[in-house]
Coordinates of C-alpha atoms and ligand atoms in Angstrom, one line a residue:
Chain A
M1 CA -5.3 -205.4 -8.2
I2 CA -5.0 -203.4 -11.4
E3 CA -1.7 -203.1 -13.3
I4 CA -1.1 -200.7 -16.1
K5 CA 1.9 -201.9 -18.1
N6 CA 3.9 -199.9 -20.7
L7 CA 0.7 -198.2 -21.8
C8 CA 1.1 -195.9 -24.8
K9 CA -1.7 -194.0 -26.5
S10 CA -1.5 -191.8 -29.6
Y11 CA -4.2 -190.2 -31.7
P12 CA -4.0 -189.7 -35.4
L13 CA -4.3 -186.1 -36.3
P14 CA -6.2 -184.7 -39.3
D15 CA -3.0 -183.9 -41.1
G16 CA -2.0 -187.5 -41.1
S17 CA 0.6 -187.3 -38.3
I18 CA 0.3 -189.0 -35.0
A19 CA 0.1 -187.3 -31.6
P20 CA 1.5 -189.3 -28.8
V21 CA -0.6 -188.5 -25.7
L22 CA 0.6 -191.2 -23.2
R23 CA 4.1 -192.6 -23.2
D24 CA 5.0 -195.8 -21.4
I25 CA 2.8 -195.5 -18.3
N26 CA 3.5 -198.1 -15.7
L27 CA 1.3 -198.0 -12.6
T28 CA 0.0 -200.6 -10.1
V29 CA -3.0 -200.0 -7.9
A30 CA -3.0 -202.4 -5.0
D31 CA -6.2 -204.0 -3.7
Q32 CA -8.3 -201.7 -1.5
S33 CA -5.9 -198.7 -2.0
I34 CA -6.7 -195.3 -3.2
T35 CA -4.4 -194.0 -5.9
A36 CA -4.6 -190.4 -7.0
I37 CA -3.4 -189.3 -10.4
V38 CA -2.5 -185.7 -10.7
G39 CA -1.0 -183.5 -13.4
P40 CA -1.5 -180.2 -15.2
S41 CA -4.3 -179.7 -17.8
G42 CA -3.5 -181.5 -21.0
A43 CA -1.1 -183.9 -19.3
G44 CA -3.2 -186.9 -20.5
K45 CA -5.1 -187.7 -17.4
S46 CA -8.5 -188.1 -19.1
T47 CA -6.9 -190.1 -21.8
L48 CA -5.5 -192.5 -19.2
S49 CA -8.9 -192.6 -17.6
K50 CA -10.6 -193.5 -20.9
C51 CA -8.1 -196.3 -21.4
I52 CA -8.8 -197.7 -17.9
S53 CA -12.6 -197.5 -18.3
L54 CA -12.1 -199.2 -21.6
L55 CA -13.6 -196.4 -23.6
E56 CA -10.4 -196.2 -25.6
A57 CA -8.1 -199.0 -26.6
P58 CA -4.4 -198.3 -25.8
T59 CA -2.1 -198.1 -28.8
S60 CA 0.3 -200.5 -27.0
G61 CA 0.7 -201.9 -23.5
S62 CA -1.8 -203.5 -21.3
I63 CA -4.2 -203.1 -18.5
L64 CA -4.5 -206.1 -16.2
V65 CA -7.2 -206.6 -13.7
N66 CA -6.3 -209.5 -11.4
G67 CA -3.7 -210.6 -13.9
K68 CA -6.1 -210.6 -16.9
D69 CA -5.5 -208.2 -19.8
I70 CA -8.8 -206.4 -20.5
S71 CA -7.6 -203.6 -22.7
R72 CA -8.1 -204.9 -26.2
L73 CA -11.4 -206.7 -26.1
S74 CA -14.6 -205.9 -28.1
G75 CA -18.2 -206.7 -28.2
A76 CA -19.7 -209.0 -25.6
A77 CA -16.3 -209.9 -24.1
L78 CA -15.6 -206.2 -23.6
R79 CA -19.0 -205.7 -22.0
H80 CA -18.4 -208.7 -19.7
E81 CA -14.9 -207.6 -18.5
R82 CA -15.7 -203.9 -18.1
R83 CA -18.0 -204.9 -15.2
A84 CA -14.8 -205.0 -13.2
I85 CA -14.4 -201.2 -13.6
G86 CA -16.9 -198.8 -12.2
T87 CA -16.7 -195.3 -13.6
I88 CA -17.8 -192.0 -12.1
F89 CA -17.9 -189.0 -14.3
Q90 CA -17.6 -185.3 -13.6
S91 CA -21.0 -184.3 -12.2
S92 CA -24.2 -184.3 -14.3
A93 CA -23.6 -187.6 -16.1
L94 CA -26.9 -188.9 -14.9
L95 CA -29.6 -189.6 -17.4
H96 CA -32.1 -186.8 -16.9
R97 CA -35.2 -188.6 -18.0
K98 CA -34.7 -191.4 -15.5
T99 CA -35.2 -191.3 -11.7
A100 CA -32.3 -191.8 -9.3
A101 CA -33.3 -195.4 -8.9
Q102 CA -33.6 -195.9 -12.6
N103 CA -30.2 -194.4 -13.2
I104 CA -28.7 -196.9 -10.7
A105 CA -30.6 -199.7 -12.2
L106 CA -29.3 -199.0 -15.8
P107 CA -26.3 -201.4 -15.8
L108 CA -28.6 -204.1 -14.2
E109 CA -31.3 -203.6 -16.8
F110 CA -28.6 -203.8 -19.5
L111 CA -27.5 -207.1 -18.1
R112 CA -31.2 -208.2 -18.0
V113 CA -31.1 -209.0 -14.3
V114 CA -34.5 -210.1 -13.0
H115 CA -36.6 -207.3 -11.6
S116 CA -36.8 -208.4 -8.0
D117 CA -33.0 -208.6 -7.9
I118 CA -32.7 -205.2 -9.5
D119 CA -35.0 -203.6 -6.9
R120 CA -33.0 -205.2 -4.1
R121 CA -29.6 -204.1 -5.4
V122 CA -30.9 -200.6 -6.1
R123 CA -32.2 -200.4 -2.5
E124 CA -28.8 -201.6 -1.2
L125 CA -26.9 -199.0 -3.2
L126 CA -29.2 -196.1 -2.3
E127 CA -28.6 -197.0 1.3
A128 CA -24.9 -197.3 0.8
V129 CA -24.8 -193.7 -0.6
G130 CA -27.3 -192.4 1.9
L131 CA -30.1 -191.4 -0.4
T132 CA -32.8 -194.0 0.2
D133 CA -35.4 -191.2 0.4
K134 CA -34.5 -189.8 -3.0
A135 CA -35.1 -193.0 -5.1
H136 CA -37.9 -191.5 -7.2
F137 CA -36.4 -188.0 -7.7
Y138 CA -35.2 -186.9 -11.1
P139 CA -31.6 -185.6 -11.4
A140 CA -32.8 -182.0 -11.8
Q141 CA -34.4 -182.3 -8.4
L142 CA -31.1 -183.3 -6.7
S143 CA -28.2 -181.2 -5.6
G144 CA -24.8 -181.6 -7.2
G145 CA -23.5 -183.7 -4.4
Q146 CA -26.6 -185.9 -4.4
Q147 CA -26.3 -186.4 -8.2
Q148 CA -22.7 -187.5 -7.7
R149 CA -23.7 -190.0 -5.0
I150 CA -26.2 -191.5 -7.4
G151 CA -23.5 -191.6 -10.1
I152 CA -21.3 -193.5 -7.6
A153 CA -24.1 -195.9 -6.8
R154 CA -24.6 -196.6 -10.5
A155 CA -20.9 -197.2 -10.9
L156 CA -21.1 -199.8 -8.1
A157 CA -24.1 -201.6 -9.5
L158 CA -22.3 -204.5 -11.1
H159 CA -19.9 -205.2 -8.2
P160 CA -16.7 -203.7 -9.7
K161 CA -13.3 -204.3 -8.3
V162 CA -12.0 -200.9 -9.3
L163 CA -13.7 -197.6 -9.0
L164 CA -12.4 -194.9 -11.4
S165 CA -13.2 -191.3 -11.1
D166 CA -12.1 -188.5 -13.5
E167 CA -12.5 -185.2 -11.7
A168 CA -15.7 -186.4 -10.0
T169 CA -15.4 -183.7 -7.3
S170 CA -14.5 -180.8 -9.5
G171 CA -17.3 -178.3 -9.5
L172 CA -18.5 -179.3 -6.1
D173 CA -18.0 -177.0 -3.2
P174 CA -15.5 -177.9 -0.4
Q175 CA -18.0 -179.3 2.1
V176 CA -19.7 -181.5 -0.5
T177 CA -16.3 -182.6 -1.8
E178 CA -15.4 -183.6 1.7
S179 CA -18.5 -185.7 2.2
I180 CA -18.1 -187.4 -1.2
L181 CA -14.5 -188.3 -0.3
G182 CA -15.7 -189.6 3.0
L183 CA -18.2 -191.7 1.2
L184 CA -15.6 -193.1 -1.2
K185 CA -13.4 -194.1 1.7
H186 CA -16.3 -195.8 3.4
L187 CA -17.2 -197.6 0.2
R188 CA -13.6 -198.7 -0.4
D189 CA -13.8 -200.5 3.0
E190 CA -17.4 -201.8 2.6
F191 CA -17.0 -203.1 -1.0
H192 CA -13.2 -203.8 -0.9
L193 CA -12.6 -201.5 -3.9
S194 CA -9.4 -200.2 -5.4
I195 CA -10.0 -196.5 -6.2
I196 CA -8.3 -194.5 -8.9
L197 CA -9.0 -190.8 -8.4
I198 CA -8.0 -188.5 -11.2
T199 CA -7.9 -184.9 -10.0
H200 CA -6.2 -181.6 -10.2
E201 CA -7.2 -180.7 -6.6
M202 CA -4.4 -181.3 -4.1
D203 CA -6.9 -181.1 -1.2
V204 CA -8.5 -184.2 -2.5
V205 CA -5.2 -186.0 -2.7
R206 CA -4.2 -184.9 0.8
A207 CA -7.5 -186.0 2.2
I208 CA -7.7 -189.6 1.0
A209 CA -4.9 -190.8 -1.3
D210 CA -2.7 -193.7 -0.2
D211 CA -0.6 -193.5 -3.3
V212 CA 0.0 -190.6 -5.8
A213 CA 1.2 -190.6 -9.3
A214 CA 2.0 -187.5 -11.3
I215 CA 1.6 -187.3 -15.1
S216 CA 3.2 -184.5 -17.1
G217 CA 3.3 -184.3 -20.9
G218 CA 2.0 -187.8 -21.2
V219 CA 4.8 -189.3 -19.0
L220 CA 4.5 -190.6 -15.5
V221 CA 7.0 -188.4 -13.8
E222 CA 6.7 -189.5 -10.2
Q223 CA 4.8 -191.9 -8.0
G224 CA 4.9 -193.3 -4.5
R225 CA 3.2 -193.6 -1.2
I226 CA 1.9 -190.2 -0.1
Q227 CA 3.6 -190.2 3.3
D228 CA 7.0 -190.9 1.6
L229 CA 6.5 -188.2 -0.9
V230 CA 5.7 -185.4 1.6
A231 CA 8.6 -186.5 3.8
N232 CA 11.0 -186.3 1.0
P233 CA 12.4 -182.8 0.5
D234 CA 13.5 -183.7 -3.1
S235 CA 10.0 -184.9 -4.2
A236 CA 8.3 -182.5 -6.6
L237 CA 5.0 -184.1 -5.8
G238 CA 5.7 -183.8 -2.1
R239 CA 6.3 -180.0 -2.7
Q240 CA 2.9 -179.8 -4.3
L241 CA 1.3 -181.6 -1.5
V242 CA 3.0 -179.4 1.1
P243 CA 3.9 -176.3 -0.9
L244 CA 6.1 -173.6 0.5
K245 CA 5.8 -170.0 -0.6
T246 CA 8.8 -167.9 0.4
V247 CA 9.8 -164.3 0.5
E248 CA 13.2 -163.1 -0.6
P249 CA 15.5 -162.8 2.4
T250 CA 16.4 -159.3 3.3
Q251 CA 20.1 -160.2 3.6
P252 CA 20.8 -162.7 0.9
H253 CA 24.1 -163.8 2.3
H254 CA 22.4 -165.5 5.2
T255 CA 22.6 -169.3 5.5
T256 CA 19.2 -170.7 4.8
A257 CA 17.7 -174.0 5.8
E258 CA 14.7 -175.6 4.2
I259 CA 13.0 -177.8 6.7
T260 CA 10.7 -180.7 6.0
Y261 CA 9.1 -182.5 8.9
G262 CA 6.2 -184.6 9.9
A263 CA 5.4 -188.1 8.6
D264 CA 6.5 -190.8 11.0
G265 CA 9.3 -188.9 12.7
V266 CA 8.3 -187.4 16.1
V267 CA 9.0 -183.7 16.0
P268 CA 8.5 -181.6 19.2
E269 CA 5.9 -178.9 18.7
D270 CA 8.4 -176.2 19.9
W271 CA 11.1 -177.3 17.5
L272 CA 11.6 -173.7 16.3
S273 CA 12.6 -172.3 19.7
T274 CA 14.6 -175.4 20.6
L275 CA 16.5 -175.0 17.3
A276 CA 17.2 -171.4 18.0
E277 CA 18.6 -172.2 21.4
Q278 CA 20.7 -175.1 20.3
L279 CA 22.2 -173.2 17.3
N280 CA 22.5 -170.0 19.2
A281 CA 21.0 -168.2 16.3
R282 CA 18.2 -165.8 15.5
L283 CA 15.8 -167.6 13.1
K284 CA 14.0 -165.6 10.5
L285 CA 11.0 -167.3 9.0
L286 CA 11.0 -166.8 5.2
G287 CA 8.1 -169.1 4.5
A288 CA 6.2 -171.9 6.2
N289 CA 3.3 -174.2 5.6
I290 CA 1.6 -177.0 7.5
E291 CA -0.8 -179.4 5.8
R292 CA -2.8 -182.2 7.1
V293 CA -2.0 -185.2 4.9
R294 CA -4.2 -188.3 5.6
G295 CA -4.8 -186.9 9.1
K296 CA -1.2 -186.3 10.0
L297 CA 0.6 -183.0 10.0
H298 CA 3.3 -182.3 7.6
G299 CA 5.3 -179.1 7.5
R300 CA 7.8 -177.3 5.4
A301 CA 9.6 -174.1 6.4
L302 CA 12.4 -171.9 5.0
L303 CA 14.5 -170.3 7.7
A304 CA 17.3 -167.8 7.5
L305 CA 19.9 -168.6 10.2
D306 CA 21.6 -165.5 11.7
F307 CA 24.3 -167.0 14.0
K308 CA 25.1 -164.9 17.1
G309 CA 28.6 -166.5 17.6
V310 CA 30.7 -168.6 15.3
H311 CA 29.2 -170.3 12.3
P312 CA 28.9 -174.0 13.1
D313 CA 30.0 -176.4 10.3
A314 CA 27.5 -178.3 8.2
G315 CA 28.1 -181.5 10.2
T316 CA 27.1 -179.9 13.5
L317 CA 24.1 -178.3 11.9
H318 CA 22.9 -181.7 10.5
T319 CA 23.3 -183.3 13.9
V320 CA 21.1 -180.7 15.5
F321 CA 18.4 -180.9 12.8
H322 CA 18.5 -184.7 12.9
S323 CA 18.1 -184.8 16.7
L324 CA 14.9 -182.8 16.4
G325 CA 13.5 -185.1 13.6
L326 CA 13.8 -182.4 11.0
K327 CA 15.1 -182.9 7.5
A328 CA 17.0 -179.8 6.3
S329 CA 18.7 -178.7 3.1
L330 CA 21.1 -175.8 3.5
G331 CA 21.7 -173.0 1.1
T332 CA 22.4 -169.3 0.8
A333 CA 19.4 -168.3 -1.1
P334 CA 15.7 -169.4 -1.2
L335 CA 15.6 -172.9 -2.6
V336 CA 13.9 -173.2 -5.9
P337 CA 14.7 -176.7 -7.2
A338 CA 14.5 -177.2 -10.9
H339 CA 11.6 -179.7 -10.7
D340 CA 9.4 -177.0 -9.1
V341 CA 9.3 -175.3 -12.4
L342 CA 7.7 -178.4 -13.9
L343 CA 5.0 -178.8 -11.3
T344 CA 4.3 -175.6 -9.5
K345 CA 0.9 -175.3 -7.8
E346 CA -0.3 -172.6 -10.2
K347 CA 0.2 -175.0 -13.1
V348 CA -1.9 -177.8 -11.7
Y349 CA -5.4 -177.3 -12.8
A350 CA -7.4 -179.0 -15.5
Chain B
M1 CA -77.9 -159.3 -61.8
S2 CA -77.3 -162.6 -60.1
T3 CA -75.8 -162.9 -56.6
V4 CA -72.9 -164.7 -58.0
S5 CA -69.8 -162.8 -57.1
S6 CA -67.7 -164.1 -60.0
P7 CA -68.5 -164.8 -63.6
L8 CA -66.6 -168.1 -63.3
G9 CA -68.2 -169.7 -60.3
S10 CA -70.5 -169.4 -57.4
D11 CA -70.0 -169.7 -53.6
T12 CA -71.0 -173.0 -52.2
P13 CA -73.7 -172.2 -49.6
W14 CA -72.4 -172.4 -46.0
T15 CA -74.8 -175.2 -45.3
E16 CA -73.2 -177.3 -48.0
V17 CA -69.5 -176.5 -47.3
H18 CA -69.0 -179.4 -44.9
K19 CA -70.0 -181.9 -47.5
L20 CA -66.9 -181.0 -49.5
L21 CA -64.7 -180.0 -46.5
L22 CA -64.9 -183.1 -44.3
P23 CA -64.0 -185.8 -46.9
A24 CA -61.1 -183.5 -48.0
Y25 CA -60.0 -183.0 -44.4
W26 CA -60.1 -186.8 -43.9
E27 CA -57.9 -187.3 -47.0
T28 CA -55.4 -184.8 -45.7
L29 CA -55.3 -186.5 -42.3
V30 CA -54.8 -189.9 -43.9
M31 CA -52.0 -188.5 -46.1
V32 CA -50.2 -186.9 -43.2
I33 CA -50.5 -189.9 -40.9
I34 CA -49.2 -192.3 -43.5
V35 CA -46.3 -189.9 -44.4
M36 CA -45.4 -189.1 -40.8
T37 CA -45.3 -192.8 -39.8
M38 CA -42.8 -193.5 -42.5
V39 CA -40.9 -190.3 -41.9
V40 CA -40.5 -191.1 -38.2
L41 CA -39.3 -194.7 -38.8
I42 CA -37.0 -194.1 -41.8
G43 CA -35.9 -190.6 -40.9
G44 CA -35.4 -191.6 -37.3
A45 CA -33.2 -194.5 -38.3
I46 CA -31.2 -192.3 -40.6
G47 CA -30.8 -189.6 -37.9
V48 CA -29.5 -192.3 -35.5
L49 CA -27.1 -193.5 -38.1
L50 CA -25.9 -190.0 -38.9
F51 CA -25.2 -189.3 -35.2
N52 CA -23.6 -192.6 -34.5
T53 CA -21.3 -192.7 -37.5
S54 CA -20.1 -189.1 -36.6
N55 CA -17.0 -188.7 -34.5
R56 CA -19.2 -188.5 -31.4
G57 CA -21.1 -191.7 -32.2
L58 CA -21.0 -195.3 -31.1
F59 CA -19.6 -196.6 -34.4
A60 CA -17.8 -193.7 -35.9
H61 CA -17.3 -194.1 -39.7
K62 CA -16.2 -191.0 -41.4
R63 CA -16.7 -192.2 -45.0
F64 CA -20.2 -193.7 -44.4
N65 CA -21.2 -190.5 -42.5
Q66 CA -20.1 -188.3 -45.4
I67 CA -22.0 -190.3 -48.0
L68 CA -25.2 -190.5 -45.9
S69 CA -24.9 -186.8 -45.1
W70 CA -24.6 -186.0 -48.8
F71 CA -27.8 -187.9 -49.6
V72 CA -29.6 -186.2 -46.8
N73 CA -28.5 -182.8 -48.0
M74 CA -29.6 -183.6 -51.5
G75 CA -33.1 -184.5 -50.3
R76 CA -33.3 -181.2 -48.5
S77 CA -32.0 -179.0 -51.3
L78 CA -35.0 -179.0 -53.6
P79 CA -38.2 -177.0 -53.0
F80 CA -41.1 -179.4 -52.5
L81 CA -42.9 -178.4 -55.7
V82 CA -39.8 -179.0 -57.8
L83 CA -39.1 -182.3 -56.0
M84 CA -42.6 -183.5 -56.6
A85 CA -42.5 -182.7 -60.3
A86 CA -39.0 -184.2 -60.7
I87 CA -39.8 -187.5 -59.2
I88 CA -43.0 -188.2 -61.1
P89 CA -41.5 -191.1 -63.0
F90 CA -40.3 -192.7 -59.8
T91 CA -43.6 -192.1 -58.1
K92 CA -45.4 -193.8 -61.0
Y93 CA -43.0 -196.7 -60.8
I94 CA -43.6 -197.2 -57.1
T95 CA -47.4 -196.6 -56.9
G96 CA -48.5 -197.0 -60.5
T97 CA -50.2 -193.6 -60.5
T98 CA -49.3 -190.0 -60.6
I99 CA -52.4 -188.6 -58.9
G100 CA -54.3 -189.1 -55.6
I101 CA -53.1 -189.8 -52.1
K102 CA -50.9 -192.7 -53.0
A103 CA -48.9 -190.6 -55.5
A104 CA -48.6 -187.7 -53.0
V105 CA -47.2 -189.8 -50.3
V106 CA -44.0 -190.6 -52.2
P107 CA -42.6 -187.1 -52.6
M108 CA -43.8 -186.1 -49.1
V109 CA -41.9 -189.0 -47.6
I110 CA -38.9 -188.2 -49.7
A111 CA -39.0 -184.6 -48.6
G112 CA -39.8 -185.4 -44.9
V113 CA -37.3 -188.1 -44.3
P114 CA -34.1 -186.0 -44.6
F115 CA -35.7 -183.2 -42.7
F116 CA -36.6 -185.5 -39.8
A117 CA -33.2 -187.2 -40.0
R118 CA -31.4 -183.9 -39.4
L119 CA -33.8 -183.1 -36.5
V120 CA -33.1 -186.4 -34.8
E121 CA -29.3 -186.0 -35.4
N122 CA -29.4 -182.5 -33.9
A123 CA -31.5 -183.7 -30.9
L124 CA -28.8 -186.4 -30.2
R125 CA -26.0 -183.9 -30.7
D126 CA -27.6 -181.7 -28.1
L127 CA -27.2 -184.4 -25.5
P128 CA -24.4 -184.0 -23.0
R129 CA -21.1 -185.5 -24.3
E130 CA -20.8 -188.1 -21.6
V131 CA -24.1 -189.7 -22.4
N132 CA -22.7 -192.4 -24.7
A133 CA -19.8 -193.0 -22.2
V134 CA -22.4 -193.6 -19.5
G135 CA -24.1 -196.2 -21.6
L136 CA -20.9 -197.9 -22.5
V137 CA -19.5 -198.1 -19.0
S138 CA -22.8 -199.4 -17.8
C139 CA -22.1 -202.3 -20.1
G140 CA -24.9 -201.6 -22.6
S141 CA -24.9 -203.0 -26.1
I142 CA -25.1 -200.6 -29.0
W143 CA -28.8 -201.3 -29.5
Q144 CA -29.5 -200.8 -25.7
I145 CA -27.6 -197.6 -25.7
I146 CA -29.4 -196.2 -28.7
V147 CA -32.8 -197.1 -27.3
H148 CA -32.5 -196.6 -23.6
V149 CA -29.9 -193.9 -23.5
Q150 CA -29.8 -191.8 -26.7
L151 CA -33.4 -191.8 -27.9
S152 CA -34.8 -192.0 -24.4
E153 CA -32.8 -188.9 -23.3
A154 CA -33.6 -187.0 -26.5
L155 CA -37.3 -187.8 -26.3
S156 CA -38.5 -184.2 -25.7
S157 CA -36.5 -182.8 -28.6
I158 CA -37.6 -185.6 -30.8
I159 CA -41.2 -184.9 -30.0
A160 CA -40.6 -181.2 -30.8
G161 CA -39.1 -182.4 -34.1
I162 CA -42.1 -184.6 -34.9
T163 CA -44.4 -181.6 -34.2
L164 CA -42.4 -179.4 -36.5
N165 CA -42.3 -182.0 -39.2
T166 CA -46.0 -182.8 -39.0
I167 CA -46.7 -179.1 -39.6
S168 CA -44.5 -179.1 -42.7
M169 CA -46.2 -182.2 -43.9
I170 CA -49.6 -180.6 -43.6
E171 CA -48.2 -177.7 -45.6
Y172 CA -46.7 -180.1 -48.2
S173 CA -50.0 -182.0 -48.4
A174 CA -51.7 -178.7 -49.5
I175 CA -49.0 -178.2 -52.2
A176 CA -49.4 -181.8 -53.3
G177 CA -53.1 -181.0 -53.5
T178 CA -52.4 -178.7 -56.4
I179 CA -51.4 -181.6 -58.6
G180 CA -54.5 -183.5 -57.8
A181 CA -53.5 -185.3 -54.6
G182 CA -56.9 -184.6 -53.0
G183 CA -57.3 -183.3 -49.6
I184 CA -57.7 -179.8 -48.3
G185 CA -55.1 -178.4 -50.7
Y186 CA -56.9 -179.8 -53.7
L187 CA -60.2 -178.3 -52.5
A188 CA -58.6 -174.9 -52.0
V189 CA -57.1 -174.9 -55.4
V190 CA -60.0 -176.2 -57.4
Y191 CA -62.8 -174.4 -55.6
G192 CA -61.3 -171.5 -53.9
Y193 CA -58.7 -170.5 -56.6
Q194 CA -60.0 -171.7 -59.9
R195 CA -63.8 -171.2 -59.2
F196 CA -63.5 -168.2 -56.9
D197 CA -65.6 -170.0 -54.3
H198 CA -65.0 -167.7 -51.4
N199 CA -66.8 -169.8 -48.8
I200 CA -64.6 -172.9 -49.6
M201 CA -61.5 -170.7 -49.6
I202 CA -62.3 -169.2 -46.2
S203 CA -63.2 -172.5 -44.6
T204 CA -60.1 -174.2 -45.9
I205 CA -58.0 -171.4 -44.5
I206 CA -59.8 -171.6 -41.1
I207 CA -59.5 -175.4 -40.9
L208 CA -55.8 -175.3 -41.7
I209 CA -55.1 -172.7 -39.1
V210 CA -57.0 -174.5 -36.5
T211 CA -55.3 -177.8 -37.3
I212 CA -51.8 -176.4 -37.2
Q213 CA -52.5 -174.6 -33.9
M214 CA -53.8 -177.8 -32.5
V215 CA -50.8 -179.9 -33.6
Q216 CA -48.5 -177.3 -32.1
W217 CA -50.4 -177.2 -28.9
I218 CA -50.4 -181.0 -28.5
G219 CA -46.8 -181.1 -29.4
D220 CA -45.8 -178.5 -26.8
R221 CA -47.8 -180.3 -24.2
L222 CA -46.1 -183.6 -24.9
V223 CA -42.7 -181.9 -24.9
R224 CA -43.5 -180.4 -21.4
L225 CA -44.7 -183.7 -20.1
T226 CA -41.6 -185.6 -21.2
A227 CA -39.1 -182.9 -20.2
R228 CA -37.3 -183.5 -16.8
Ligands
ADP401 N1 -9.3 -187.7 -29.4 C1 -8.2 -187.0 -29.4 N2 -7.5 -186.7 -30.6 C2 -6.4 -186.0 -30.6 N3 -5.8 -185.6 -29.4 C3 -6.4 -185.8 -28.3 C4 -7.6 -186.5 -28.2 N4 -8.0 -186.6 -26.9 C5 -7.0 -185.9 -26.2 N5 -6.1 -185.4 -27.0 C6 -4.9 -184.7 -26.6 O1 -4.3 -185.3 -25.6 C7 -3.8 -184.4 -24.6 C8 -4.2 -184.8 -23.2 O2 -5.6 -184.6 -23.1 P1 -6.4 -185.1 -21.8 O3 -6.2 -186.6 -21.6 O4 -7.8 -184.7 -21.9 O5 -5.6 -184.3 -20.7 P2 -6.1 -183.9 -19.2 O6 -7.3 -184.7 -18.8 O7 -4.9 -184.3 -18.3 O8 -6.3 -182.5 -19.1 C9 -4.2 -183.1 -25.0 O9 -3.1 -182.4 -25.6 C10 -5.3 -183.3 -26.0 O10 -5.3 -182.3 -27.0
MG402 MG1 -9.2 -184.2 -18.1

């Protein structure tokens, strides 16, 4: 388990002032869970990553791995404790004059492990990442995805408890990203790892995260289990994970309902026509989106309700929505909650 | 009329040229080898210090970096001939003489070290930014990272730097020859220039051209062999 407690980081600027980059970050990553950290460019994600990989010491606060604070060590003690954290970089962080096997062996060589043990461990790791046949290839002879697999194997060489990745799949094409994510999931189970994935790609989060945390302006603005976030209509992160693009209703005086569904509730596939029947209304679809989040479908839709008869009261409406397993918020115009301005999809790229 | 082409001297017959040329060439080689050994060791160490005390380095230290950088720049700002003349007292203090190979080695090292230090610093700067971080998260000590990550990754550029530096040193050895350091330069000045000995002049030019081409060729091959 890794716990980040009250972590602050500021950098001194050339003019003598101090720039606070991270403010009071608290985050717990459970054993064998995958936590994604998202946020717009400049939010402080890489700074947090450097603190966790012990490349930067926090200004205040602590980073505990299995209860032990490792954030402010130096020299040999630092080298010893950082074995608990394996770090993967954005692609191409392999040493170009070393073969795949030599790259993986680097941390073992640094520790002066005996050569027969190094060879055995390197073989194990090459097998774990599926590149046994590429042991003697140089990075320039490997594809981007293969290079990243070698980087992952190197990060695992010293049996870390935590695997940290800062944008490790950025710059890879979607299929390769998918296979790397599959590998990470597999490695999490095989080596009992906690994984921290820093990313600006929501597809990555939807595919493998158990928990998600959002940073904005150096502050942790939201965190939670991914299925809770997507099921919560008020969650800004949930809205990024299942975004809804809407059009202006032609008749703005219509009652609108923003529907969130999925997660654990069982929603009939034909909920839309059932809803129309039960409400005796024509439904206009102003926007809708379905995303697969960790294998389960989650949807969001904005409907304009055009009642044929009398307008039912809010209580009746809620009963109908609830009986279908839908969460709905009613309005008279397209809903644009204030927090969407903070974290719209367009803003989230590094 | 004699066959002498100049009133001041006569051409050494072609059959005799090698008797003067080979010992002089040997002297030049010895000079350059001694100088380059010291330049690579001292300049390399300074280059590594320059890089690692910079803000991208393993032990950033702004003040130290500025001071070291200032010294390096100073060593590079004087033309070799001026430097050589200016440090004669120092040369004499170190070697006890102001002529010959020993005396030439001192200014050559002093000129070569800052040049090579910058070449090494630039080679390290050209490495991808994550390289140090890779060494650190792989639990390397500072020494291990410098040797097995920084210098190892920059090997090709450093070999290219050594090639460039060797060629400058051959050039400097010829300049040093003019104040009696011996070697090919001395031969060219005393025979070729002062005595108008055309045969010596021509042969020194040819042997310098061939040598420099060879050094460059070997250097390029090594660069290609070590590049991945
Ligand atoms: N060494 C540094 N000195 C001063 N400011 C820095 C330094 N590193 C990062 N910052 C600042 O911290 C902020 C967050 O940067 P970063 O962590 O790289 O964000 P992200 O990875 O989320 O895009 C940026 O505004 C950046 O300018
Ligand atoms: Mg970043």
